[in-house]
PDB file of C-alpha atoms and ligand atoms in Angstrom:
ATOM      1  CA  UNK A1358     -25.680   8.164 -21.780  1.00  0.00           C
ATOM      2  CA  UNK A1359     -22.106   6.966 -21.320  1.00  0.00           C
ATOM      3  CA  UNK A1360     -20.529   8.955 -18.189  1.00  0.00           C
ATOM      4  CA  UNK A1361     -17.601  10.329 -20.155  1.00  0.00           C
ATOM      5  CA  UNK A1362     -16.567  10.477 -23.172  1.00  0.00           C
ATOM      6  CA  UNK A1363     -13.697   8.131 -25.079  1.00  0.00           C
ATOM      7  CA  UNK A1364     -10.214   9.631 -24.369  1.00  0.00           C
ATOM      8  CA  UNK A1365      -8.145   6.636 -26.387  1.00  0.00           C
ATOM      9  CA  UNK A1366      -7.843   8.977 -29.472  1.00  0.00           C
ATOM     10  CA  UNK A1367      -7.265  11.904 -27.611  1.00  0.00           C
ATOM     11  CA  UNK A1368      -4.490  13.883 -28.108  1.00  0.00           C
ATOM     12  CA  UNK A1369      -3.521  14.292 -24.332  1.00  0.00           C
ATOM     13  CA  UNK A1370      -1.112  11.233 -23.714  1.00  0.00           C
ATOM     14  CA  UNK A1371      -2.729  11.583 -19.681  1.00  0.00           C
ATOM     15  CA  UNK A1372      -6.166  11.362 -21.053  1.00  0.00           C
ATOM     16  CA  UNK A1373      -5.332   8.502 -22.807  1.00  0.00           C
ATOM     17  CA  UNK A1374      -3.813   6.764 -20.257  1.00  0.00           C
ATOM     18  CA  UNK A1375      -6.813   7.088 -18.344  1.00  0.00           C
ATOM     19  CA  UNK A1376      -9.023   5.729 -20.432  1.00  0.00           C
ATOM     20  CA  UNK A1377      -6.497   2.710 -19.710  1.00  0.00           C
ATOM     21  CA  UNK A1378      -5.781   3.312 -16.065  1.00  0.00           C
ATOM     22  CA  UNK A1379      -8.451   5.790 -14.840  1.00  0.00           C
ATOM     23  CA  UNK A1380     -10.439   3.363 -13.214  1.00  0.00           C
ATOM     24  CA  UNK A1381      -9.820   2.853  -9.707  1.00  0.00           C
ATOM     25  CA  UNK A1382     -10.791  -1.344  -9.784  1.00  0.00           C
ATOM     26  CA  UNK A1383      -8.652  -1.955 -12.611  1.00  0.00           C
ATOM     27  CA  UNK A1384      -5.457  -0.161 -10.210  1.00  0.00           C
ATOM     28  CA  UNK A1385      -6.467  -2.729  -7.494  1.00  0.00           C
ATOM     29  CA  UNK A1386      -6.383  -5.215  -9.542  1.00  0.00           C
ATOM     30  CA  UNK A1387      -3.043  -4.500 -11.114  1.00  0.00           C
ATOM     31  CA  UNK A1388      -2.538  -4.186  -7.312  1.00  0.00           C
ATOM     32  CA  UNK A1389      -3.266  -7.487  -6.736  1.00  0.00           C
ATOM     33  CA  UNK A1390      -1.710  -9.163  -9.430  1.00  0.00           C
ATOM     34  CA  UNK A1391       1.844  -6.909  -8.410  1.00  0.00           C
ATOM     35  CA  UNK A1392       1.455  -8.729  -5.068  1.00  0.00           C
ATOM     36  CA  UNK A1393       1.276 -12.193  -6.742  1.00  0.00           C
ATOM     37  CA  UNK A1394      -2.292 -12.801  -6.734  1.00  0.00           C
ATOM     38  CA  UNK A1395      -3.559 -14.411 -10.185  1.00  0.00           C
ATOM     39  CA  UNK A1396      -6.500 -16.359  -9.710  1.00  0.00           C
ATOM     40  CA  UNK A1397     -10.523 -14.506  -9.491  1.00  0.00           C
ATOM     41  CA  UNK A1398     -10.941 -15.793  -6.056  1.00  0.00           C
ATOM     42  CA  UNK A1399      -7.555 -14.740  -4.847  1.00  0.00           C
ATOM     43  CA  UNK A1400      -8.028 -11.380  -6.371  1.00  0.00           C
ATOM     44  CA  UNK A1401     -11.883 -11.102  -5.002  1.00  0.00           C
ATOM     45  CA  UNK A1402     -10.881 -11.855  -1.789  1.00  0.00           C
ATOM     46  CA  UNK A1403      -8.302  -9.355  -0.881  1.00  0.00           C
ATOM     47  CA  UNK A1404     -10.278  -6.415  -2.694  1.00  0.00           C
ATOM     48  CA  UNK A1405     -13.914  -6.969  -2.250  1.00  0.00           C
ATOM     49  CA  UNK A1406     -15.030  -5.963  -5.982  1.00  0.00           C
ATOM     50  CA  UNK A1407     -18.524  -7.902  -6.953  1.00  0.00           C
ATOM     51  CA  UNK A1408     -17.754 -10.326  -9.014  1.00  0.00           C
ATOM     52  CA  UNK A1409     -19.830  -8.808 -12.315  1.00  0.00           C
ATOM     53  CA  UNK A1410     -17.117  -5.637 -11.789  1.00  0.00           C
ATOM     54  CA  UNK A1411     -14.367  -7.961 -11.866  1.00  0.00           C
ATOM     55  CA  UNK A1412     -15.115  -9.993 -14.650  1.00  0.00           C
ATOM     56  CA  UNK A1413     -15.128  -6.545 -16.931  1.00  0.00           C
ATOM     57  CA  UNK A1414     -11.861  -5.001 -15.223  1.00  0.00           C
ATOM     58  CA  UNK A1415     -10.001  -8.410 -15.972  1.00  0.00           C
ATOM     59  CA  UNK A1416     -11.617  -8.244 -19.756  1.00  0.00           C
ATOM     60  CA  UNK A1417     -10.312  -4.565 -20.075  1.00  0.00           C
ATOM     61  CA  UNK A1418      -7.346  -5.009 -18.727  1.00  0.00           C
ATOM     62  CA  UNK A1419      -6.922  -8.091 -20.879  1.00  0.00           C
ATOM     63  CA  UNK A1420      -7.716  -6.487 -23.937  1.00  0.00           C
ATOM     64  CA  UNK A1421      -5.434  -3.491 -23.802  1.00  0.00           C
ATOM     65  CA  UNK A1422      -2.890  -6.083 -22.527  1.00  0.00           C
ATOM     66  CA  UNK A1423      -2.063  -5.466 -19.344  1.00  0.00           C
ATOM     67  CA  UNK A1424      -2.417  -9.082 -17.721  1.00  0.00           C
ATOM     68  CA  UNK A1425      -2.396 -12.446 -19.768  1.00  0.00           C
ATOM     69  CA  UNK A1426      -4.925 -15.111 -19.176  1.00  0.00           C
ATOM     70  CA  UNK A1427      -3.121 -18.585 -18.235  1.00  0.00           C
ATOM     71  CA  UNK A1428      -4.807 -21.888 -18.276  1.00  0.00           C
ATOM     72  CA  UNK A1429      -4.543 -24.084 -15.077  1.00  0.00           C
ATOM     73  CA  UNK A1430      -6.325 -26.992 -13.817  1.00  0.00           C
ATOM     74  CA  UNK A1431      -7.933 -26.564 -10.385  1.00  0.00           C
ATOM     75  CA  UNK A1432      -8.519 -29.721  -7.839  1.00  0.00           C
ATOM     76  CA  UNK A1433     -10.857 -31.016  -9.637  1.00  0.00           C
ATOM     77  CA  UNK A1434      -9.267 -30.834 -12.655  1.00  0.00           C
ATOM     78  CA  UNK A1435     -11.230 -28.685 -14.627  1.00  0.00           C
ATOM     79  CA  UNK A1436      -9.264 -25.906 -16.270  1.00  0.00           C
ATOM     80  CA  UNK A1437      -9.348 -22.390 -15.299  1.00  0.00           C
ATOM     81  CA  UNK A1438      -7.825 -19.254 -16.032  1.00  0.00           C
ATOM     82  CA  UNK A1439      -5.480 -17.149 -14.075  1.00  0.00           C
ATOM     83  CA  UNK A1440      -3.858 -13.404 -14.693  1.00  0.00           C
ATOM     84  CA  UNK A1441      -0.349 -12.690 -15.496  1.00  0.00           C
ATOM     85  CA  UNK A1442       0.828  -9.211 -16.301  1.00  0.00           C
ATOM     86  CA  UNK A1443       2.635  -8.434 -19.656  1.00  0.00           C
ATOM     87  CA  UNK A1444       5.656  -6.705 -20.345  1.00  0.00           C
ATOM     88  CA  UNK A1445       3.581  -3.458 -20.948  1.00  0.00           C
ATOM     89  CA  UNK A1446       1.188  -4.613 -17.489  1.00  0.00           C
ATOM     90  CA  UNK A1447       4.610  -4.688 -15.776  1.00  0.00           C
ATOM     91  CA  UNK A1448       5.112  -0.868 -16.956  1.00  0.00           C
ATOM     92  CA  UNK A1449       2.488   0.253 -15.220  1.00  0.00           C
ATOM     93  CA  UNK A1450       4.146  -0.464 -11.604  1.00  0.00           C
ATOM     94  CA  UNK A1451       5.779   3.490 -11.931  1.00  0.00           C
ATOM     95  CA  UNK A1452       1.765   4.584 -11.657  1.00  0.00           C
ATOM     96  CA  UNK A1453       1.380   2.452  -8.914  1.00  0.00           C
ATOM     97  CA  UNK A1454       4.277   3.632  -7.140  1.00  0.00           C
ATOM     98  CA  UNK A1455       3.382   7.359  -7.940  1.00  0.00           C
ATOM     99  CA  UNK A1456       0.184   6.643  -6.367  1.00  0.00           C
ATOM    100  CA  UNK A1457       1.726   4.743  -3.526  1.00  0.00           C
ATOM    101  CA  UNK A1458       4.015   7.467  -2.407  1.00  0.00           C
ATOM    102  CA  UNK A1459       1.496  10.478  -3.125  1.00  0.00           C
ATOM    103  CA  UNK A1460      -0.875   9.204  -0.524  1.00  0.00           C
ATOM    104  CA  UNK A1461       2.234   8.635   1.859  1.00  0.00           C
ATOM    105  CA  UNK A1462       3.225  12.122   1.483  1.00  0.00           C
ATOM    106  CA  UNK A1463       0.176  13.960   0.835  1.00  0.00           C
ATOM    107  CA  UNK A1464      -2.949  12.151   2.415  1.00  0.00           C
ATOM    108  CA  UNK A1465      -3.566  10.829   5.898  1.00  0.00           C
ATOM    109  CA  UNK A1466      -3.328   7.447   6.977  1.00  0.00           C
ATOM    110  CA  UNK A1467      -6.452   5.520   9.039  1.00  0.00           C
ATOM    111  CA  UNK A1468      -3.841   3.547  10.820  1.00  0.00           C
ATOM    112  CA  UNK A1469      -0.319   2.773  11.780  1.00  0.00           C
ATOM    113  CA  UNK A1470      -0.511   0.068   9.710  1.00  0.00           C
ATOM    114  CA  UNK A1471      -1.827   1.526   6.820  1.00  0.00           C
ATOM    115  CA  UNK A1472       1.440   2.748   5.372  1.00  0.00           C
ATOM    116  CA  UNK A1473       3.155   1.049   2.323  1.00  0.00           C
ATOM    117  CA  UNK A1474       6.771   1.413   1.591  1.00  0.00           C
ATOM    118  CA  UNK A1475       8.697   0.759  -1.520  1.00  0.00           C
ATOM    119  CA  UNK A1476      11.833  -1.140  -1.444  1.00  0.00           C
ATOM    120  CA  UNK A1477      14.850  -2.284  -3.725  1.00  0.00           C
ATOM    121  CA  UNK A1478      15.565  -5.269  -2.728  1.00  0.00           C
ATOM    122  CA  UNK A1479      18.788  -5.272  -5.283  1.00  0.00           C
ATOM    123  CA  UNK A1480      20.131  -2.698  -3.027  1.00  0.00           C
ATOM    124  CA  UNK A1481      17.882  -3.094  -0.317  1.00  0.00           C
ATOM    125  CA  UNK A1482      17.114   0.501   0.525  1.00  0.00           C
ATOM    126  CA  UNK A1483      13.854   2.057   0.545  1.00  0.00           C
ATOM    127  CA  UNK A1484      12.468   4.330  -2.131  1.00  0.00           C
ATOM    128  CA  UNK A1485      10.345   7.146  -2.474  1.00  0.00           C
ATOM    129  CA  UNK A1486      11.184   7.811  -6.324  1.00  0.00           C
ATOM    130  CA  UNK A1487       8.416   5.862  -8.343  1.00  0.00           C
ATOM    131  CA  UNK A1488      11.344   4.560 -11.327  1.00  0.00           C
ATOM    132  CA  UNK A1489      14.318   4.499 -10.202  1.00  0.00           C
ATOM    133  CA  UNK A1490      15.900   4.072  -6.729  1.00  0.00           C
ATOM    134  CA  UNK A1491      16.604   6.971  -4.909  1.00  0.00           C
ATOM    135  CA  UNK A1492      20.222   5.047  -3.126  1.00  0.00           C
ATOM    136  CA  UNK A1493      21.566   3.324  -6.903  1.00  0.00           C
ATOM    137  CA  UNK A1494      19.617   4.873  -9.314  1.00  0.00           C
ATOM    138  CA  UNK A1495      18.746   1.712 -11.037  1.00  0.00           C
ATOM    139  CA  UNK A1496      15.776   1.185 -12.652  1.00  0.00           C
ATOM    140  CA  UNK A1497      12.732  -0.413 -10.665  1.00  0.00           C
ATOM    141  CA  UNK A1498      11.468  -3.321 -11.893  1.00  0.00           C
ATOM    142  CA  UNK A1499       8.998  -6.321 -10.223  1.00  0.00           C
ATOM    143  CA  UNK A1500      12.020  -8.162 -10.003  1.00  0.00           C
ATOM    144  CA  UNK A1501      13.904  -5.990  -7.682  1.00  0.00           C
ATOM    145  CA  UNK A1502      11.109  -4.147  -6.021  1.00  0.00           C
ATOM    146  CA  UNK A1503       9.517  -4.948  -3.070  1.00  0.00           C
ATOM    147  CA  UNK A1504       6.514  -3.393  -1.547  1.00  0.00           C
ATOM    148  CA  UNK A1505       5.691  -3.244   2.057  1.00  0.00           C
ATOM    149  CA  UNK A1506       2.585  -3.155   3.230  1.00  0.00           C
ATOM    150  CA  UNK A1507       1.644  -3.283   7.017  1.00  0.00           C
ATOM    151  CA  UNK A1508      -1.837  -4.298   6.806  1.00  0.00           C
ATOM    152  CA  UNK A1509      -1.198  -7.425   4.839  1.00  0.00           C
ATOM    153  CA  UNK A1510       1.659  -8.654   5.920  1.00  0.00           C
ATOM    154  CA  UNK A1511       5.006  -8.097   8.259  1.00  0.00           C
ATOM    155  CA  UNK A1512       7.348  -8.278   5.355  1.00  0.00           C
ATOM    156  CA  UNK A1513       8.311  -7.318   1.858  1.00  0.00           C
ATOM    157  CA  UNK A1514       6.525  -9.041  -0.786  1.00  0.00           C
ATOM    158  CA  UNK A1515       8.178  -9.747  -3.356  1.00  0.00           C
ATOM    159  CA  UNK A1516       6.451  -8.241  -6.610  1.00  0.00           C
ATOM    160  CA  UNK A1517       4.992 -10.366  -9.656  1.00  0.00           C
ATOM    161  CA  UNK A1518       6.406  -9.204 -12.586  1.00  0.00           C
ATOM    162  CA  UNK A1519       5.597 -10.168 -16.583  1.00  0.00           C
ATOM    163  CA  UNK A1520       5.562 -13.995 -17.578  1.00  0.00           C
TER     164      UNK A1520
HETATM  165 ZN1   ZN B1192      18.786   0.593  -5.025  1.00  0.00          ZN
END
């Protein structure tokens, strides 16, 4: 028996963007692949996931086009795939900015360093709007948004957008 039941023709645009985003491995992933990670190994390494769970979140995600698979040749030579967002992958970096800044406000953090902040880097002020930036109002996009994240690194990363 399946655990829930299939929300993609429901007529609750939230339920259907569950059945999309609702699982919490394919949000990491989109994580990772924000943060420039594109390659299984890359992606494994920072989250943890087995690599069976993987393998099906990067097939979902693939096939409601979220992340684009790209060819590359590896040391050896042999080719390999890595993940790309899409345009509509790209729109999904509101949700994970929502997210982001829910937990700031609403939910404890483990650690000093386990605080994220969002930042423009057009205008180079931080944001806690999940769209648009709260200082110029312009629209956030993985080309002018940074994220900040203590635990993996000092500075702003730089986000991956569509390709
Ligand atoms: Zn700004």
């Amino acid at each position: 028996m399946p655990l829930r039941s299939d929300w993609s023709d429901s007529q609750c645009p939230l339920a259907r963007g569950l059945e999309v985003l609702g699982d919490p491995w394919s949000l990491l992933v989109l994580r990772e692949v924000f943060f420039g990670k594109a390659r299984f190994e890359d992606i494994k390494a920072s989250t943890g996931i087995a690599d069976s769970v993987l393998s099906k979140r990067l097939s979902a995600l693939t096939a409601h086009d979220l992340l684009a698979r790209r060819p590359y040749d590896d040391e050896s030579g042999r080719t390999r795939h890595e993940y790309v967002l899409t345009p509509k992958g790209e729109g999904t970096l509101p949700v994970l900015n929502a997210m982001i800044h829910f937990a700031e406000q609403h939910l404890g953090a483990p650690s000093e360093s386990a605080h994220m902040q969002i930042i423009h880097s057009s205008c180079g002020r931080r944001t806690t709007s999940a769209d648009r930036c709260d200082a110029c109002h312009e629209e956030l996009t993985a080309d002018t948004t940074t994220w900040v994240s203590f635990a993996r690194a000092e500075g702003p990363v730089q986000l991956a957008g569509s390709q």
